[in-house]
Coordinates of C-alpha atoms in Angstrom, one line a residue:
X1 CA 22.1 -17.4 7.6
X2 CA 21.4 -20.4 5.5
X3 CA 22.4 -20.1 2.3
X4 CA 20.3 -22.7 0.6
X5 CA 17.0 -20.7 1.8
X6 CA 18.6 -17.2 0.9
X7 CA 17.8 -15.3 -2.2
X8 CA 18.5 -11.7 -3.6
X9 CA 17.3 -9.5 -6.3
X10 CA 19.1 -6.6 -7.6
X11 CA 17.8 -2.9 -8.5
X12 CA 18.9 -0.5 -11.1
X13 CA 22.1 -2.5 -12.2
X14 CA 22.6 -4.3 -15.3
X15 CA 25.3 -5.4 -14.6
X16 CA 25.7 -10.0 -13.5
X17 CA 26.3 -10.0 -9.9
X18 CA 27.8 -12.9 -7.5
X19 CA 27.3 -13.4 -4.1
X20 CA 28.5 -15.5 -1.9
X21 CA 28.7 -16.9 1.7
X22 CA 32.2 -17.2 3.3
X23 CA 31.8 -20.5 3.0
X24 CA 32.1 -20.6 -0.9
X25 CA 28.4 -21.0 -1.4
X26 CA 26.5 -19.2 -4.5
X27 CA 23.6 -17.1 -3.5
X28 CA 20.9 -17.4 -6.2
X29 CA 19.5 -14.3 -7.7
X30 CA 15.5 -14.0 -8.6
X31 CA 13.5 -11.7 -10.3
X32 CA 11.1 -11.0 -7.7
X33 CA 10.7 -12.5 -3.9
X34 CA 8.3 -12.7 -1.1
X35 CA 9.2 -10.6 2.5
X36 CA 7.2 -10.2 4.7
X37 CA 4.1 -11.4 2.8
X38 CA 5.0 -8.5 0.4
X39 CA 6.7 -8.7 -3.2
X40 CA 9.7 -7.2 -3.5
X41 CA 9.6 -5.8 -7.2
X42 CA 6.8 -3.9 -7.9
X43 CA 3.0 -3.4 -5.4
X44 CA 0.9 -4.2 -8.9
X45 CA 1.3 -8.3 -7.5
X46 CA 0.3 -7.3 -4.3
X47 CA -2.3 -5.4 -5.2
X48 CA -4.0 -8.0 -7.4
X49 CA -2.7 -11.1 -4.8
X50 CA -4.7 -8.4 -1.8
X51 CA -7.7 -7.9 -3.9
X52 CA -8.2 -12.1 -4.3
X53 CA -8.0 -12.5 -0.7
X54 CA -10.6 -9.3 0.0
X55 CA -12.8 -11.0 -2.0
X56 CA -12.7 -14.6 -0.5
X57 CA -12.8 -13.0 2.7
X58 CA -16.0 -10.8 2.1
X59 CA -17.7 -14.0 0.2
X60 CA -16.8 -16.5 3.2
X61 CA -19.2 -13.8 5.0
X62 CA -22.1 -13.5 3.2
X63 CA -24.1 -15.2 5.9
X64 CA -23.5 -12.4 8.2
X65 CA -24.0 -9.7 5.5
X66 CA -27.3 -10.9 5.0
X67 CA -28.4 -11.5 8.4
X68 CA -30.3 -9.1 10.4
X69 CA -27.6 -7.1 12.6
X70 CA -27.8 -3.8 12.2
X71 CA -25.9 -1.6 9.4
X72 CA -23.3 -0.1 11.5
X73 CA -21.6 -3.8 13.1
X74 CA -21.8 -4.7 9.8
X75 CA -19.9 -1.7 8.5
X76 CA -17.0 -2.1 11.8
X77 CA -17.2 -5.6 10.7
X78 CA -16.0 -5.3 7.2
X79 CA -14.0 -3.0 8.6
X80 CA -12.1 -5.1 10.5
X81 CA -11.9 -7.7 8.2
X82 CA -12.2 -7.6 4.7
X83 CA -10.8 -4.3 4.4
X84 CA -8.3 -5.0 6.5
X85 CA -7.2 -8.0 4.3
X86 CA -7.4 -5.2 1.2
X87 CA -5.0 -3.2 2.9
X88 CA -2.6 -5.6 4.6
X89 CA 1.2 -3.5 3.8
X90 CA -0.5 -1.0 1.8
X91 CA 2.1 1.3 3.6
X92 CA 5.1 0.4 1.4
X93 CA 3.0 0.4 -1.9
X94 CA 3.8 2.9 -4.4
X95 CA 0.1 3.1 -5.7
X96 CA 0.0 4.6 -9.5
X97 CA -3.4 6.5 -10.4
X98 CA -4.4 3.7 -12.4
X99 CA -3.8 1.4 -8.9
X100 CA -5.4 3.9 -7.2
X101 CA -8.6 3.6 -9.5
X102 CA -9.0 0.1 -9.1
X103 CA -8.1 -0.3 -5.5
X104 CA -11.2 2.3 -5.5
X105 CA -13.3 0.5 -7.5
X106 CA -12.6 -3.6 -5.7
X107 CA -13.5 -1.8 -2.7
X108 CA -16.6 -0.3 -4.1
X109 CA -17.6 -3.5 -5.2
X110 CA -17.2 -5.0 -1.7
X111 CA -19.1 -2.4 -0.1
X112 CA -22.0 -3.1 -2.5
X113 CA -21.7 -7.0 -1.5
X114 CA -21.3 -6.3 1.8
X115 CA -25.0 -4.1 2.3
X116 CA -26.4 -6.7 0.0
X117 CA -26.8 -3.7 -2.8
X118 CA -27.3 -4.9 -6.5
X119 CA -26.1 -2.6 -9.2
X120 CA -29.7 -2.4 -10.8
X121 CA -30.5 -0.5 -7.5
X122 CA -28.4 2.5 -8.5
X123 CA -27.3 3.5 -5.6
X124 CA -24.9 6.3 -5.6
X125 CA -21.3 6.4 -4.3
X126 CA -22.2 8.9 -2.3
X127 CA -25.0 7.1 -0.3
X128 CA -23.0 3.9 -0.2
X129 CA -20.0 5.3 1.7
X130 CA -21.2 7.6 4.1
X131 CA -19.1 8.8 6.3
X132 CA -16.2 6.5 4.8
X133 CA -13.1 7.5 3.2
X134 CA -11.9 6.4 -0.1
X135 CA -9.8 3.2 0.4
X136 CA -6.9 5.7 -1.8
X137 CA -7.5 8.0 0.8
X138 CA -6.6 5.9 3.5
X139 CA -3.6 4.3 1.8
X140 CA -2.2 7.5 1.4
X141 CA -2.9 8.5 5.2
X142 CA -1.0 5.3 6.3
X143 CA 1.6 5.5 3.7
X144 CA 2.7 9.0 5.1
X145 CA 1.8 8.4 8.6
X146 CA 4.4 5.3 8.2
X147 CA 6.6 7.1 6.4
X148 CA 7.1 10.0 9.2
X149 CA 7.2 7.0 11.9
X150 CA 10.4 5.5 10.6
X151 CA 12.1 8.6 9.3
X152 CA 11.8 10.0 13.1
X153 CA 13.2 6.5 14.4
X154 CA 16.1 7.6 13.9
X155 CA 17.9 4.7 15.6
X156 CA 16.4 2.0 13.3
X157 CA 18.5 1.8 9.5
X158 CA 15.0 2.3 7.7
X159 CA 15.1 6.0 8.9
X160 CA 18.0 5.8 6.1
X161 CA 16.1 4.3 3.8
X162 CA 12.7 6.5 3.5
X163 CA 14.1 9.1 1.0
X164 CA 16.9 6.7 -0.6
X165 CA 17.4 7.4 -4.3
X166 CA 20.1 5.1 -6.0
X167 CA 23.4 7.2 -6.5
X168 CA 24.8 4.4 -9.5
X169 CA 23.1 3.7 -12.8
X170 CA 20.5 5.1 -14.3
X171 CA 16.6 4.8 -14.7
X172 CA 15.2 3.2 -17.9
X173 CA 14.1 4.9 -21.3
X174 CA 10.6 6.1 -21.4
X175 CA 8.3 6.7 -18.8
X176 CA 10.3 5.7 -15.3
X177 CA 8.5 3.5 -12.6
X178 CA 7.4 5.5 -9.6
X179 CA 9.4 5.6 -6.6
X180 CA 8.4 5.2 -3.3
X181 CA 10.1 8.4 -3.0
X182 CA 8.1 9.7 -5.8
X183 CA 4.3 8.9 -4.3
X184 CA 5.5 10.2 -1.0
X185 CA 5.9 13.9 -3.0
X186 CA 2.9 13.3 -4.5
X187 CA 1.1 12.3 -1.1
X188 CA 2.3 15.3 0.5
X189 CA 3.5 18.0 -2.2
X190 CA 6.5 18.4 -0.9
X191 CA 10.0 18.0 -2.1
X192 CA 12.4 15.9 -0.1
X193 CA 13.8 18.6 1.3
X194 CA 11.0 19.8 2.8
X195 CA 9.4 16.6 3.6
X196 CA 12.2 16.0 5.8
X197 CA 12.3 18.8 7.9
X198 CA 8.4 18.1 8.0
X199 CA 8.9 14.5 9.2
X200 CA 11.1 16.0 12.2
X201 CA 8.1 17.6 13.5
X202 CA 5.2 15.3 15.1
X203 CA 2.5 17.8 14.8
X204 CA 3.3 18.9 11.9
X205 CA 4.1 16.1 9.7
X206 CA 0.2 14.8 11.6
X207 CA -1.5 17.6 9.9
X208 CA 0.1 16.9 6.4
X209 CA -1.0 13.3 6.7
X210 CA -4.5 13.8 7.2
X211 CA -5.0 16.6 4.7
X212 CA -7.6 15.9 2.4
X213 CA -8.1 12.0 3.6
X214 CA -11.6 12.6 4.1
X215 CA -12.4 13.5 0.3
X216 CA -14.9 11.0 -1.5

């Protein structure tokens, strides 16, 4: 491990912590880090860093939105691309309505730019998606669906870690940040102890994952 390159953030203490190498050698402490090409703290920077990058992605097409292939390889296009760009470790976000919302409404707005549609046009939601799911929708699909994939790899430590709730300190005054915990109950309507014995079954847990991801 090389200490000068190694940081570490701490969660739900208050308390000043030290660590160091065996060596002697402090490791500095940070508010927030990158992992991964995820931020550690919260997913409101991801979100906002993921939306940027949608949007340079879907602009740095524009030639091919407005060329004549036909509406479908467009759609498998953006698809593949741009929303994929939106959505890059979407899995581990703990999305809040009011993310939700505007996750919904960048991806909206790339839609429109992608099939060339100007808001003066009025075109509904409904005729601009299709068949398509809500870009919530699918979060929640893949958050859950990754969720039950490492719970049931049960020889990987991160089938630990998918329904860990600090035992020491305690949570903040007022309104308490959501927990990844947390969204996966709201995902699913479950409690944790029923999300677990869910998780252990394949089928099962596949049928709670794509309940209602097809709602617009």
């Amino acid at each position: 491990m090389n200490a000068g390159k190694t940081k570490f953030i701490t969660f739900n203490h208050n308390k000043c912590i030290t660590i160091k190498t065996n060596s002697g050698t402090q490791i500095e402490e940070v508010p927030d880090f990158k992992y991964l090409g995820a931020w550690m703290k919260s997913s409101e920077k991801d979100v906002k860093i993921r939306k940027a990058a949608a949007w340079r992605a879907c602009n740095g097409m524009a030639k091919i939105w407005k060329s004549s292939l036909s509406a479908r390889f467009k759609q498998r296009l953006f698809t593949a691309t741009v929303e994929s760009v939106l959505l890059y470790g979407c899995e581990a976000w703990t999305v809040t309505s009011k993310l939700a919302k505007e996750l919904d409404g960048c991806h909206t707005r790339l839609l429109r730019s992608m099939r060339n549609v100007h808001w003066k046009q009025h075109m509904t939601n409904k005729e601009l998606y299709g068949d398509l799911p809500k870009l919530s929708d699918k979060i929640r699909e893949r958050r859950t669906r990754f969720a039950g994939h490492c719970y049931r790899s049960k020889t990987e430590p991160v089938s630990q870690l998918v329904h860990w709730i600090p035992k020491h300190g305690k949570r903040k005054q007022g309104r308490p940040a959501l927990t990844y915990v947390d969204i996966l109950k709201q995902d699913t309507g479950l409690e944790t102890t029923d999300m677990t014995t869910a998780m252990q079954d394949r089928k099962i847990w596949r049928a709670i994952t794509v309940r209602g991801h097809h709602s617009t």
